[in-house]
PDB file of C-alpha atoms in Angstrom:
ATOM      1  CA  UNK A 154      52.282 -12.242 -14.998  1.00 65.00           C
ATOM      2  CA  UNK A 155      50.082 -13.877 -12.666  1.00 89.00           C
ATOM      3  CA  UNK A 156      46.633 -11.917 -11.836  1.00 96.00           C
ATOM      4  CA  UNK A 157      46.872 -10.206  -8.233  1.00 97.00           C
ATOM      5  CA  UNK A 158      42.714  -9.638  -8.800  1.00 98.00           C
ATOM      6  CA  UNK A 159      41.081 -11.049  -5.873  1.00 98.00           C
ATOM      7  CA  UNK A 160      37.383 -10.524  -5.958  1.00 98.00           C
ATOM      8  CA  UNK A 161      35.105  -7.610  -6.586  1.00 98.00           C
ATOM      9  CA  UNK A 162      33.236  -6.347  -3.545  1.00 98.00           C
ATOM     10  CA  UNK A 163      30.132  -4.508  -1.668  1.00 98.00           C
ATOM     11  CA  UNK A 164      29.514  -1.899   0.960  1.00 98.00           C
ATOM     12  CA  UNK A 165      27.550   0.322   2.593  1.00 98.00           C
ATOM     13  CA  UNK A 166      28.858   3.526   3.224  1.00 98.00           C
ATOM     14  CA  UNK A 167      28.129   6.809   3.430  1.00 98.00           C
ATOM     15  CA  UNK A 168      24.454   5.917   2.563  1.00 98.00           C
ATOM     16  CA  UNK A 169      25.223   4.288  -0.376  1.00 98.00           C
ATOM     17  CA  UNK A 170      25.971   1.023  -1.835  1.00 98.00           C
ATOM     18  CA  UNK A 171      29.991   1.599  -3.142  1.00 98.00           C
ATOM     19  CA  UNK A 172      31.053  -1.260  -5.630  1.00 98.00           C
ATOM     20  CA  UNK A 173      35.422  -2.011  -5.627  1.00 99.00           C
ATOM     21  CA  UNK A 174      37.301  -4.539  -7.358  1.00 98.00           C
ATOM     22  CA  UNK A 175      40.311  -5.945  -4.994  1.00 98.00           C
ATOM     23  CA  UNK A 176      43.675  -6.587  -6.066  1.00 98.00           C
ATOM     24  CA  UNK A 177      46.746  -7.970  -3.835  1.00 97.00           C
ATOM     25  CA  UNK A 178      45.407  -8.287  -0.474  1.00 97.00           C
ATOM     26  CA  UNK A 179      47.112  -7.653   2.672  1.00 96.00           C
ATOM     27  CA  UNK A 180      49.432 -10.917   2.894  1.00 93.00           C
ATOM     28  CA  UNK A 181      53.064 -10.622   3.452  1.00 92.00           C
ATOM     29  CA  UNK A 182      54.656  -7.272   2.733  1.00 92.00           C
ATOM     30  CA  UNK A 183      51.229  -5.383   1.047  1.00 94.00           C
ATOM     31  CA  UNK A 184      49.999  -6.278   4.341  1.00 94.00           C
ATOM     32  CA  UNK A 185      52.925  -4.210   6.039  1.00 95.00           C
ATOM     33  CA  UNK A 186      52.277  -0.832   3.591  1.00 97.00           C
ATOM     34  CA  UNK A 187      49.132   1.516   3.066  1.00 98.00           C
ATOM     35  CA  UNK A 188      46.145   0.397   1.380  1.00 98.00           C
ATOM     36  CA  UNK A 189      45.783   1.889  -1.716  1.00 98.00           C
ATOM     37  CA  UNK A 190      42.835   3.450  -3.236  1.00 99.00           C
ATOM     38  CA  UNK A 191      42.448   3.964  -6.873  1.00 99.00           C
ATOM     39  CA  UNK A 192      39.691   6.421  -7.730  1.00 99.00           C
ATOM     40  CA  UNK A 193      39.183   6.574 -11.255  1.00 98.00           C
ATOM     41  CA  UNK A 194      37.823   9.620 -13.418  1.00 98.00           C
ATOM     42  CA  UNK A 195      34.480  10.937 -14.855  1.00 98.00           C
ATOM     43  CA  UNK A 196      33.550   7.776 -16.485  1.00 98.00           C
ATOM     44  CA  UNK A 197      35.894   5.342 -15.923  1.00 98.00           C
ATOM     45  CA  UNK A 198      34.081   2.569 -14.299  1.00 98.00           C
ATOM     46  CA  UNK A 199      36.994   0.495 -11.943  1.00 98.00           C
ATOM     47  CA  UNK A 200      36.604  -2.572 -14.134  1.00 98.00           C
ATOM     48  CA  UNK A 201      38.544   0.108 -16.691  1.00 98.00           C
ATOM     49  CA  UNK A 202      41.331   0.240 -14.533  1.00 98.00           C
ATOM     50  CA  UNK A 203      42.200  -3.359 -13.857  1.00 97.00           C
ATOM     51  CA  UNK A 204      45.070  -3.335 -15.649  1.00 97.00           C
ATOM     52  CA  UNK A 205      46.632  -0.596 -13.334  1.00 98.00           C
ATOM     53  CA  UNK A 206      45.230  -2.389 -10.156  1.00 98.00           C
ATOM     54  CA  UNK A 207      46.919  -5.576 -11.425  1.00 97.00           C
ATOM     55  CA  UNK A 208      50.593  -3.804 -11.628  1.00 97.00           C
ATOM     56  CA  UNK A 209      49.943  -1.654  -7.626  1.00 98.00           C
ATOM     57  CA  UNK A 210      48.574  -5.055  -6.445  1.00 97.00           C
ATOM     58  CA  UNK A 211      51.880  -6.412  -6.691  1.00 96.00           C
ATOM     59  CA  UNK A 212      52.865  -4.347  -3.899  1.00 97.00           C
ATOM     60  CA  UNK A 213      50.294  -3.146  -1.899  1.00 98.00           C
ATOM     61  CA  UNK A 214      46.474  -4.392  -1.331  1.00 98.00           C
ATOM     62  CA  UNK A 215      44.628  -2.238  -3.315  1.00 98.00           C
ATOM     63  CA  UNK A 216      40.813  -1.375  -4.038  1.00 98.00           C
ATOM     64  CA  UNK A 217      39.443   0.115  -7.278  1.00 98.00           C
ATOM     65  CA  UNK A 218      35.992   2.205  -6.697  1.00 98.00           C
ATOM     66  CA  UNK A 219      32.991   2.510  -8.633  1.00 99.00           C
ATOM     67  CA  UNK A 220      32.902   6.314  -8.139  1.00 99.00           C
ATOM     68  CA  UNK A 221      28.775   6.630  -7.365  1.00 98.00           C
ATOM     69  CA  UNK A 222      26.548   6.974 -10.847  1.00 98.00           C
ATOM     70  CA  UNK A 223      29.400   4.445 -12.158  1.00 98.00           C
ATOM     71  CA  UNK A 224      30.203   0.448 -12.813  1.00 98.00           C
ATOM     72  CA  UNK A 225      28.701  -0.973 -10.031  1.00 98.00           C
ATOM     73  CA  UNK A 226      27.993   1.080  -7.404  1.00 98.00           C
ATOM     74  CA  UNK A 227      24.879   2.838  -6.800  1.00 98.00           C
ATOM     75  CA  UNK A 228      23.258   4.985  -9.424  1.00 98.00           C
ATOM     76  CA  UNK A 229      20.223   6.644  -8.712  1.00 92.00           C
ATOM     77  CA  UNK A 230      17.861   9.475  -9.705  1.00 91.00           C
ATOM     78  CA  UNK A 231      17.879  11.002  -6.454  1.00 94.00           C
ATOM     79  CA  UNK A 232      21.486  10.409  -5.368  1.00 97.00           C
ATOM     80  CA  UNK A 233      23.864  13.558  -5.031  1.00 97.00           C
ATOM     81  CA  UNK A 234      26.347  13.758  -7.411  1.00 98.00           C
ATOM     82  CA  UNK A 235      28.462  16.497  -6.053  1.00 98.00           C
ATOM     83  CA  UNK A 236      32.787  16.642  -5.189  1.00 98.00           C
ATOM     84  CA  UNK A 237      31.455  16.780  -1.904  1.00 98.00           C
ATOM     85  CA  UNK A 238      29.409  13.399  -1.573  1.00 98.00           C
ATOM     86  CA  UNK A 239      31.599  11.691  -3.560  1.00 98.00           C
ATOM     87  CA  UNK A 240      34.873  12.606  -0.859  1.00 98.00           C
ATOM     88  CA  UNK A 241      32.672  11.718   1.752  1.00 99.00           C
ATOM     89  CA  UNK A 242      32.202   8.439  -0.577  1.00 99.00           C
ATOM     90  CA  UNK A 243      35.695   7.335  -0.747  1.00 99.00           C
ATOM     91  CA  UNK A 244      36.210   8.270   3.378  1.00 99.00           C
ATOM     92  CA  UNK A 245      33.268   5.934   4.203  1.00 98.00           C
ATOM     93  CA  UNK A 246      34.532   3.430   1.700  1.00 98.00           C
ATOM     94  CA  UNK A 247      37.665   3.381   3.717  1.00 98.00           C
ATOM     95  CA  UNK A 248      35.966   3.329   7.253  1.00 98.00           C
ATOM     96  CA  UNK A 249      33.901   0.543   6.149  1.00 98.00           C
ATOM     97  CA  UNK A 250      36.249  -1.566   5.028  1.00 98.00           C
ATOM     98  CA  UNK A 251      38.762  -1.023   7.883  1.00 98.00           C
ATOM     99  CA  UNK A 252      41.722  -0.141   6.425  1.00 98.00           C
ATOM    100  CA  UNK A 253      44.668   1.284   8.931  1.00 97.00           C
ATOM    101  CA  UNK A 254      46.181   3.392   6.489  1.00 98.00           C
ATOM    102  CA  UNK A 255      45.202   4.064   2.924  1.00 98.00           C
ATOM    103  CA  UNK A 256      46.564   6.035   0.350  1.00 98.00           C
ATOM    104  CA  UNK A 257      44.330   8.007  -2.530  1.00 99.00           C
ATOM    105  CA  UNK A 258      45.276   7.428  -6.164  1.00 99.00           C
ATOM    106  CA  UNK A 259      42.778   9.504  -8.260  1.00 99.00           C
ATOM    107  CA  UNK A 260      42.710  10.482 -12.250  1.00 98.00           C
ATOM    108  CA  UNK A 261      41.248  13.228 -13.309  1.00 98.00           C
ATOM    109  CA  UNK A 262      37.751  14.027 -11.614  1.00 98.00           C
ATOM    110  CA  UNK A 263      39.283  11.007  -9.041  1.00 99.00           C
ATOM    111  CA  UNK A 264      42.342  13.510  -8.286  1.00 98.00           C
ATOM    112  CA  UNK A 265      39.507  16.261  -7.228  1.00 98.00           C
ATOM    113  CA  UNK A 266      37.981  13.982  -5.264  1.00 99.00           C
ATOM    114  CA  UNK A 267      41.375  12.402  -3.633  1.00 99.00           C
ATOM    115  CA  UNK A 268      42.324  16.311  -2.949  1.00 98.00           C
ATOM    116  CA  UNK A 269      38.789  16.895  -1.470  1.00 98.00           C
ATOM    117  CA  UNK A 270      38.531  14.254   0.851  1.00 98.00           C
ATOM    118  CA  UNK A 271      42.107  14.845   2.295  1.00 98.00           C
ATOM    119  CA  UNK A 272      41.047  18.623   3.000  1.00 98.00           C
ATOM    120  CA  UNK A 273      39.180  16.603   5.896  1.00 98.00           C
ATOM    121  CA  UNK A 274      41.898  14.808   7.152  1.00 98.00           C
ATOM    122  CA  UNK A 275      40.331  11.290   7.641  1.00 98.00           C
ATOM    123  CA  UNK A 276      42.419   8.920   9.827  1.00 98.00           C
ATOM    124  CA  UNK A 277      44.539   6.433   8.236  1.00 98.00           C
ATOM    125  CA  UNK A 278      45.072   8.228   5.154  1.00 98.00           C
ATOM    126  CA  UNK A 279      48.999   8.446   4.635  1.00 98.00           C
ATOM    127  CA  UNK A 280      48.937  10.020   1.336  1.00 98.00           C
ATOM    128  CA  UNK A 281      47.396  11.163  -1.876  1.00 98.00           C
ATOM    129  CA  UNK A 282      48.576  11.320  -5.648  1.00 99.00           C
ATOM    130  CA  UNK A 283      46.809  13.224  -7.888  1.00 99.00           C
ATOM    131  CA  UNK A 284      46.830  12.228 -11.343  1.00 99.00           C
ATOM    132  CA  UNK A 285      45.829  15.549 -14.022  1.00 98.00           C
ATOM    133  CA  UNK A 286      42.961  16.416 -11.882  1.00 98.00           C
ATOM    134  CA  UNK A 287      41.257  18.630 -13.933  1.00 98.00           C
ATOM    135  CA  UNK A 288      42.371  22.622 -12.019  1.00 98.00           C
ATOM    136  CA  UNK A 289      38.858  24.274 -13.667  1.00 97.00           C
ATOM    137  CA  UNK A 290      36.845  26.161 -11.297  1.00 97.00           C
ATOM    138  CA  UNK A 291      34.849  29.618 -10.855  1.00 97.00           C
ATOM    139  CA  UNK A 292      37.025  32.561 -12.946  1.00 95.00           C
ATOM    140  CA  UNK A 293      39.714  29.777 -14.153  1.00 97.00           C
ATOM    141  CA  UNK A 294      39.713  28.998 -18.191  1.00 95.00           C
ATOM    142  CA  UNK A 295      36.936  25.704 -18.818  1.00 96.00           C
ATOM    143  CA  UNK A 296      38.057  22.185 -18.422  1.00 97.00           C
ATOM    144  CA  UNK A 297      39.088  21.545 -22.092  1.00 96.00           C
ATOM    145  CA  UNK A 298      37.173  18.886 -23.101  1.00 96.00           C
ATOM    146  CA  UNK A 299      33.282  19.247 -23.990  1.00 96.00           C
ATOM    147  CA  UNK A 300      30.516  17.840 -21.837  1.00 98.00           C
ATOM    148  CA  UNK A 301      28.875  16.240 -25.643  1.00 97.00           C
ATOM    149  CA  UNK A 302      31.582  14.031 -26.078  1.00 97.00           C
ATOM    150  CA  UNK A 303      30.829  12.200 -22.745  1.00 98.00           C
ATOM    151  CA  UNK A 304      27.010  12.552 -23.450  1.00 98.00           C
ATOM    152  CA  UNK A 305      26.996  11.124 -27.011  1.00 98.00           C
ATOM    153  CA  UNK A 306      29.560   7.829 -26.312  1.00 98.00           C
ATOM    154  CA  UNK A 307      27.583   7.312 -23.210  1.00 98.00           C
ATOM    155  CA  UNK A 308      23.800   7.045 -25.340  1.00 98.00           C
ATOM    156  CA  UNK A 309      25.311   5.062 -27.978  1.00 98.00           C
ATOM    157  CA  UNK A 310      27.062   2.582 -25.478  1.00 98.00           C
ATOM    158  CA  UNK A 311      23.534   2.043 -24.280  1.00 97.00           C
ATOM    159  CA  UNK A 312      22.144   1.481 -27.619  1.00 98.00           C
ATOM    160  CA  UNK A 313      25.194  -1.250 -27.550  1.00 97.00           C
ATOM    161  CA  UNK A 314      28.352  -0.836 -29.107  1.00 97.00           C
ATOM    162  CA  UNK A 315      31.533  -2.700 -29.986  1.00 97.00           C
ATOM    163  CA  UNK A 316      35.119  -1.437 -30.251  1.00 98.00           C
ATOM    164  CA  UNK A 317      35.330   0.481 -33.746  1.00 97.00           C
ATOM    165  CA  UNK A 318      32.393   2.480 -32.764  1.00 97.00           C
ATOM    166  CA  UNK A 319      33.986   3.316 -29.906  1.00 98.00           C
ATOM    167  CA  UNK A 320      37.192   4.260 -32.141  1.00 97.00           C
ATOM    168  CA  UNK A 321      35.463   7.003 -33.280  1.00 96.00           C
ATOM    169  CA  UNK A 322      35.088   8.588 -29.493  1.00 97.00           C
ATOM    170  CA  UNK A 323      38.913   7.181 -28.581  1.00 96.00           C
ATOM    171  CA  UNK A 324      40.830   6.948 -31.889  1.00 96.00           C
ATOM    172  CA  UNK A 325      44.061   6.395 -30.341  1.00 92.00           C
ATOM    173  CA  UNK A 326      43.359   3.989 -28.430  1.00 95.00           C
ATOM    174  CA  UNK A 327      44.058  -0.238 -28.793  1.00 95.00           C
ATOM    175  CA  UNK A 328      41.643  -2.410 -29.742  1.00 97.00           C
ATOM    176  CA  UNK A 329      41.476  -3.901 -26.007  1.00 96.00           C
ATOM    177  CA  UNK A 330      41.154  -0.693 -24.346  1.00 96.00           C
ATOM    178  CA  UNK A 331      38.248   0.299 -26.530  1.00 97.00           C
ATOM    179  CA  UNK A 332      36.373  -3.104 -26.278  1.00 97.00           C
ATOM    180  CA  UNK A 333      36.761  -2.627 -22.259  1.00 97.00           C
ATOM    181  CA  UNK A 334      35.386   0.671 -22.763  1.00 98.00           C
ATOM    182  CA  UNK A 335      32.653  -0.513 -25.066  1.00 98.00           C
ATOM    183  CA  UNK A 336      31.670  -3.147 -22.709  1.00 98.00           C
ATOM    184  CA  UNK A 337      31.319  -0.617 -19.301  1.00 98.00           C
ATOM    185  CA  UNK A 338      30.402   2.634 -20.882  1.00 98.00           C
ATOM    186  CA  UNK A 339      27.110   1.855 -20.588  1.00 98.00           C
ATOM    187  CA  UNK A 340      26.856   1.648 -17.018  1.00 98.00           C
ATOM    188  CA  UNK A 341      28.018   5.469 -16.804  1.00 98.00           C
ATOM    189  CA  UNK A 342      24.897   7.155 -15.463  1.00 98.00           C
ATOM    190  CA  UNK A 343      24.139  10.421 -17.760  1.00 98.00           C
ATOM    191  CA  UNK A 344      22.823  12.535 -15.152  1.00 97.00           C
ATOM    192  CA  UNK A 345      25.688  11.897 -12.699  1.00 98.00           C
ATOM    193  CA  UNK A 346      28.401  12.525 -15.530  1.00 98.00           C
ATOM    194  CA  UNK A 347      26.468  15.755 -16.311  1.00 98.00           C
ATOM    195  CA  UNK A 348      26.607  17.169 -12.788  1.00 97.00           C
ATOM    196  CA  UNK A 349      30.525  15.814 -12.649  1.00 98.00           C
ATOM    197  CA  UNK A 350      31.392  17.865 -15.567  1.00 98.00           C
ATOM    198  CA  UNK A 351      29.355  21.066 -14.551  1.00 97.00           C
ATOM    199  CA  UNK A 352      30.730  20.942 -11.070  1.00 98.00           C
ATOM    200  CA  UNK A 353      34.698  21.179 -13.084  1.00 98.00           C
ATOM    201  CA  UNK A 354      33.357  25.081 -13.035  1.00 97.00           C
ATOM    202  CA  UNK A 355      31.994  25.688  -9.779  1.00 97.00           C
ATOM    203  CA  UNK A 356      34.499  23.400  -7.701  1.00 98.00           C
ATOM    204  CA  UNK A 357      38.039  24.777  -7.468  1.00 97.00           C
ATOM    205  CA  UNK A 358      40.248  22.405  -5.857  1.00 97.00           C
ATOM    206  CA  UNK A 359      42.937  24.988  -5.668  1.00 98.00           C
ATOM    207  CA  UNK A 360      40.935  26.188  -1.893  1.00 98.00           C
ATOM    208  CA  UNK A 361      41.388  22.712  -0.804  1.00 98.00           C
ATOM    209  CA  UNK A 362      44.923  22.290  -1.147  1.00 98.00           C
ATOM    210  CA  UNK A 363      45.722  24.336   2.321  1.00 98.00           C
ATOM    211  CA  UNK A 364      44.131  21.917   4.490  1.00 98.00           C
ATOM    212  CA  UNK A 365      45.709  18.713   2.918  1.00 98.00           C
ATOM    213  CA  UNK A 366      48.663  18.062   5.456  1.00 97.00           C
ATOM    214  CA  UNK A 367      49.921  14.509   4.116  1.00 98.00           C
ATOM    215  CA  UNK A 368      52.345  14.279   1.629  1.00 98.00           C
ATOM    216  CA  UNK A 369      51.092  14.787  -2.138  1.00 98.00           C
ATOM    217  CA  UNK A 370      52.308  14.011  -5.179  1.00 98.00           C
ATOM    218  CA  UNK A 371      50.672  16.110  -8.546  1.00 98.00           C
ATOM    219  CA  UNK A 372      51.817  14.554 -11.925  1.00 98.00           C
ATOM    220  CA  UNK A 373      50.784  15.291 -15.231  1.00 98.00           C
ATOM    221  CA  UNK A 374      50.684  14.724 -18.391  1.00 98.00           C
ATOM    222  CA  UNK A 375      53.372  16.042 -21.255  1.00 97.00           C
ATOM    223  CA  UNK A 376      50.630  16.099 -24.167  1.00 95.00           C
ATOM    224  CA  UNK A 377      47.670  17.326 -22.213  1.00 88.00           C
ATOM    225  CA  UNK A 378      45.929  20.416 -21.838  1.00 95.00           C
ATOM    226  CA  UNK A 379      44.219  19.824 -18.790  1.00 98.00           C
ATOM    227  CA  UNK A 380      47.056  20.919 -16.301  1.00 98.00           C
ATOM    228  CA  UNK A 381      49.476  23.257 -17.655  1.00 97.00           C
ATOM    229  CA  UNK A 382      53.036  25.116 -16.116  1.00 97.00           C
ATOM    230  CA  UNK A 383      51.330  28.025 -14.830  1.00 97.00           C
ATOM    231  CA  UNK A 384      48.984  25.535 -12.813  1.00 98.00           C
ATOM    232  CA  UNK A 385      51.475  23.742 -11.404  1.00 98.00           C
ATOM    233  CA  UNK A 386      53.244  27.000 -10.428  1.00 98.00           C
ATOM    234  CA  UNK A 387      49.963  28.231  -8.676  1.00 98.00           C
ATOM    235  CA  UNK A 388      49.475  24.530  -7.265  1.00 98.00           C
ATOM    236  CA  UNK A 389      52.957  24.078  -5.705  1.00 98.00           C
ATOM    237  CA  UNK A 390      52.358  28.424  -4.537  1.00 98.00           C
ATOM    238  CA  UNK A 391      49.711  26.854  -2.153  1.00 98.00           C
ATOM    239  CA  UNK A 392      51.058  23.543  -1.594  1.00 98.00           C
ATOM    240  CA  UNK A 393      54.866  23.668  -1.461  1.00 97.00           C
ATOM    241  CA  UNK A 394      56.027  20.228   0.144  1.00 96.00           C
ATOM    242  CA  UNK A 395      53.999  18.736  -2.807  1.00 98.00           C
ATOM    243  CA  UNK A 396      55.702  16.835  -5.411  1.00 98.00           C
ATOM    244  CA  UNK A 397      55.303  17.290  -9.419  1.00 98.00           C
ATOM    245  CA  UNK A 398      56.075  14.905 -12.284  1.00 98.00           C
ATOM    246  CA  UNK A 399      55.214  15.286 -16.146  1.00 98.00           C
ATOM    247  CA  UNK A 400      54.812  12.065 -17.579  1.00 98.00           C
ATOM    248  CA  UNK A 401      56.497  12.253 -20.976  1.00 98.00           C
ATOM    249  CA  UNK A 402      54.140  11.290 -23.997  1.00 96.00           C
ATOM    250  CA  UNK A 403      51.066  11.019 -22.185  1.00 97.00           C
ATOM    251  CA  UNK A 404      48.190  12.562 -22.656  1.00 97.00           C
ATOM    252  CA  UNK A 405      45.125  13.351 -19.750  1.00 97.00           C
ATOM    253  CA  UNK A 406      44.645   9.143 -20.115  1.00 97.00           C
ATOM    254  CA  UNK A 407      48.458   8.735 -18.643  1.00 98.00           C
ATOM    255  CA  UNK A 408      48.777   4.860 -17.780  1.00 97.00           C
ATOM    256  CA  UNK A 409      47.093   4.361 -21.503  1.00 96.00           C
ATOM    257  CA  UNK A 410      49.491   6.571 -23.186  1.00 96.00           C
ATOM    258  CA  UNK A 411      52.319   5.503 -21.566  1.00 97.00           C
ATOM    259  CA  UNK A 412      51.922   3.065 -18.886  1.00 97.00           C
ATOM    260  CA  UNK A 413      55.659   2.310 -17.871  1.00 98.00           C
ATOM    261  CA  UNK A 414      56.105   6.050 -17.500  1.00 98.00           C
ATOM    262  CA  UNK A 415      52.947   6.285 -15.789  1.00 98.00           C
ATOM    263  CA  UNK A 416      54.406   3.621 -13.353  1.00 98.00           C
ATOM    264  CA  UNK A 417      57.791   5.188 -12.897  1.00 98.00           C
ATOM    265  CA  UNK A 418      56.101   8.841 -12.402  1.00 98.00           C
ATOM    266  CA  UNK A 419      55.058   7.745  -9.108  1.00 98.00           C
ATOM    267  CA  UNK A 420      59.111   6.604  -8.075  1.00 98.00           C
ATOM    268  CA  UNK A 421      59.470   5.376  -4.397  1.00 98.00           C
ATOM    269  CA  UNK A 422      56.373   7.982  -3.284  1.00 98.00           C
ATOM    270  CA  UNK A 423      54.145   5.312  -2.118  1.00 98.00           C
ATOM    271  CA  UNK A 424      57.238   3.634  -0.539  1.00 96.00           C
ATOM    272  CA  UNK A 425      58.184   1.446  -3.103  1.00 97.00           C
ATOM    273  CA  UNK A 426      58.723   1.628  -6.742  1.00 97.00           C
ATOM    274  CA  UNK A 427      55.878   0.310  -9.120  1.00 97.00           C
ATOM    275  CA  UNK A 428      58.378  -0.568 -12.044  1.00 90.00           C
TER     276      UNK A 428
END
């Protein structure tokens, strides 16, 4: 398949300086559909997510973020780590880039923050998909996995590591996805992953779901723990015109579980299928 990458890119928005990779552009028909916006999760740098970008490029011109504290983007001691600035983040990113109408594609901590920044209702954006954002909050049952396992991988990455050390963090995994892993991990910022995780306990995304008023799709995954039936009950309680999908043999890392199902999950809801 030819590459629809187009060129990594710089801005500065909401303070900061917000690091994307570009796939598809806006020629033809992607030039004709939303934007899309692919925010990844708690340390998932964008470079990690090419190979999704690569497959939505084909359709529509998409963007990849370095969430702040991640990749590219900005990562300092002083920076605010919060849901908060980081929804603000991806409605800047937007603004600054000028797109007309953009659509939100977040995993995991990327699904809080695609839910988050939609409570504002920004301009432009047309929808959001929300891919097993992690439903944790104040009284709900602890995001399942534990904060060491992102702490350790993260210290030994900048030691340096290749991809059978990284095996032991992501046995599952091929041997490409843990050398990209190996290779970006690094770049992960401790303190901002540390404040990420903590904040899956005081941040409950469930009290932003009323004021999201553009169509939303929730999907999940079949072998995870991180969003379970009752969730989705309580989610689609508050939310009712949103849509939910289980992705069958996927775990919380969907599109590298099963990435043709992770394609079909999302059917015509962007306006076109992926597959």
């Amino acid at each position: 398949m030819t590459s629809t990458f187009l060129y990594g890119g710089q801005v500065h928005a909401n303070g900061i300086r917000q690091h994307y990779l570009r796939y598809g552009g806006a020629e033809g028909v992607q030039g004709e559909r939303p934007s899309v916006i692919v925010i990844p999760g708690i340390t998932s740098p964008a470079a990690t997510w090419g190979f999704v970008a690569e497959r939505i490029g084909t359709h529509f011109d998409t963007y990849v973020l370095d969430v702040r504290g991640r990749g590219l983007s900005d990562a300092g001691d002083e920076l605010d780590y919060s849901l908060e600035q980081q929804a603000l983040d991806v409605i800047a990113l937007a603004q600054a880039l000028e797109l007309k109408r953009w659509v939100l594609v977040g995993h995991s901590m990327g699904g809080r923050i695609a839910v988050r920044a939609a409570s504002k209702k920004p301009g432009g954006l047309a929808s959001v998909v929300a891919v097993d954002p992690p439903v944790s909050g104040p009284h709900r049952r602890p995001y399942p996995a534990k904060l060491d396992w992102y702490v350790d991988s993260i210290r030994q990455a900048r030691r340096g590591m290749d991809a059978e050390q990284m095996r032991h963090f992501c046995p599952n995994w091929t041997f490409e996805q843990l050398q990209l892993r190996a290779q970006w991990l690094h770049t992960c910022k401790e303190s901002a992953i540390v404040q990420s995780f903590s904040d899956f306990g005081r941040d409950d995304i469930f009290a932003d779901l009323p004021q999201v008023d553009v169509p939303l799709l929730l999907m999940t995954a079949e072998r995870g723990d991180v969003v379970r039936a009752e969730d989705v009950a309580e989610w689609q309680a508050i939310s009712p015109a949103s849509r939910h999908v289980r992705v069958p043999g996927a775990g919380h890392m969907i599109p590298w579980d099963n990435e043709a199902g992770f394609y079909a999950a999302f059917g015509t809801f962007l306006g076109t299928a992926l597959v």
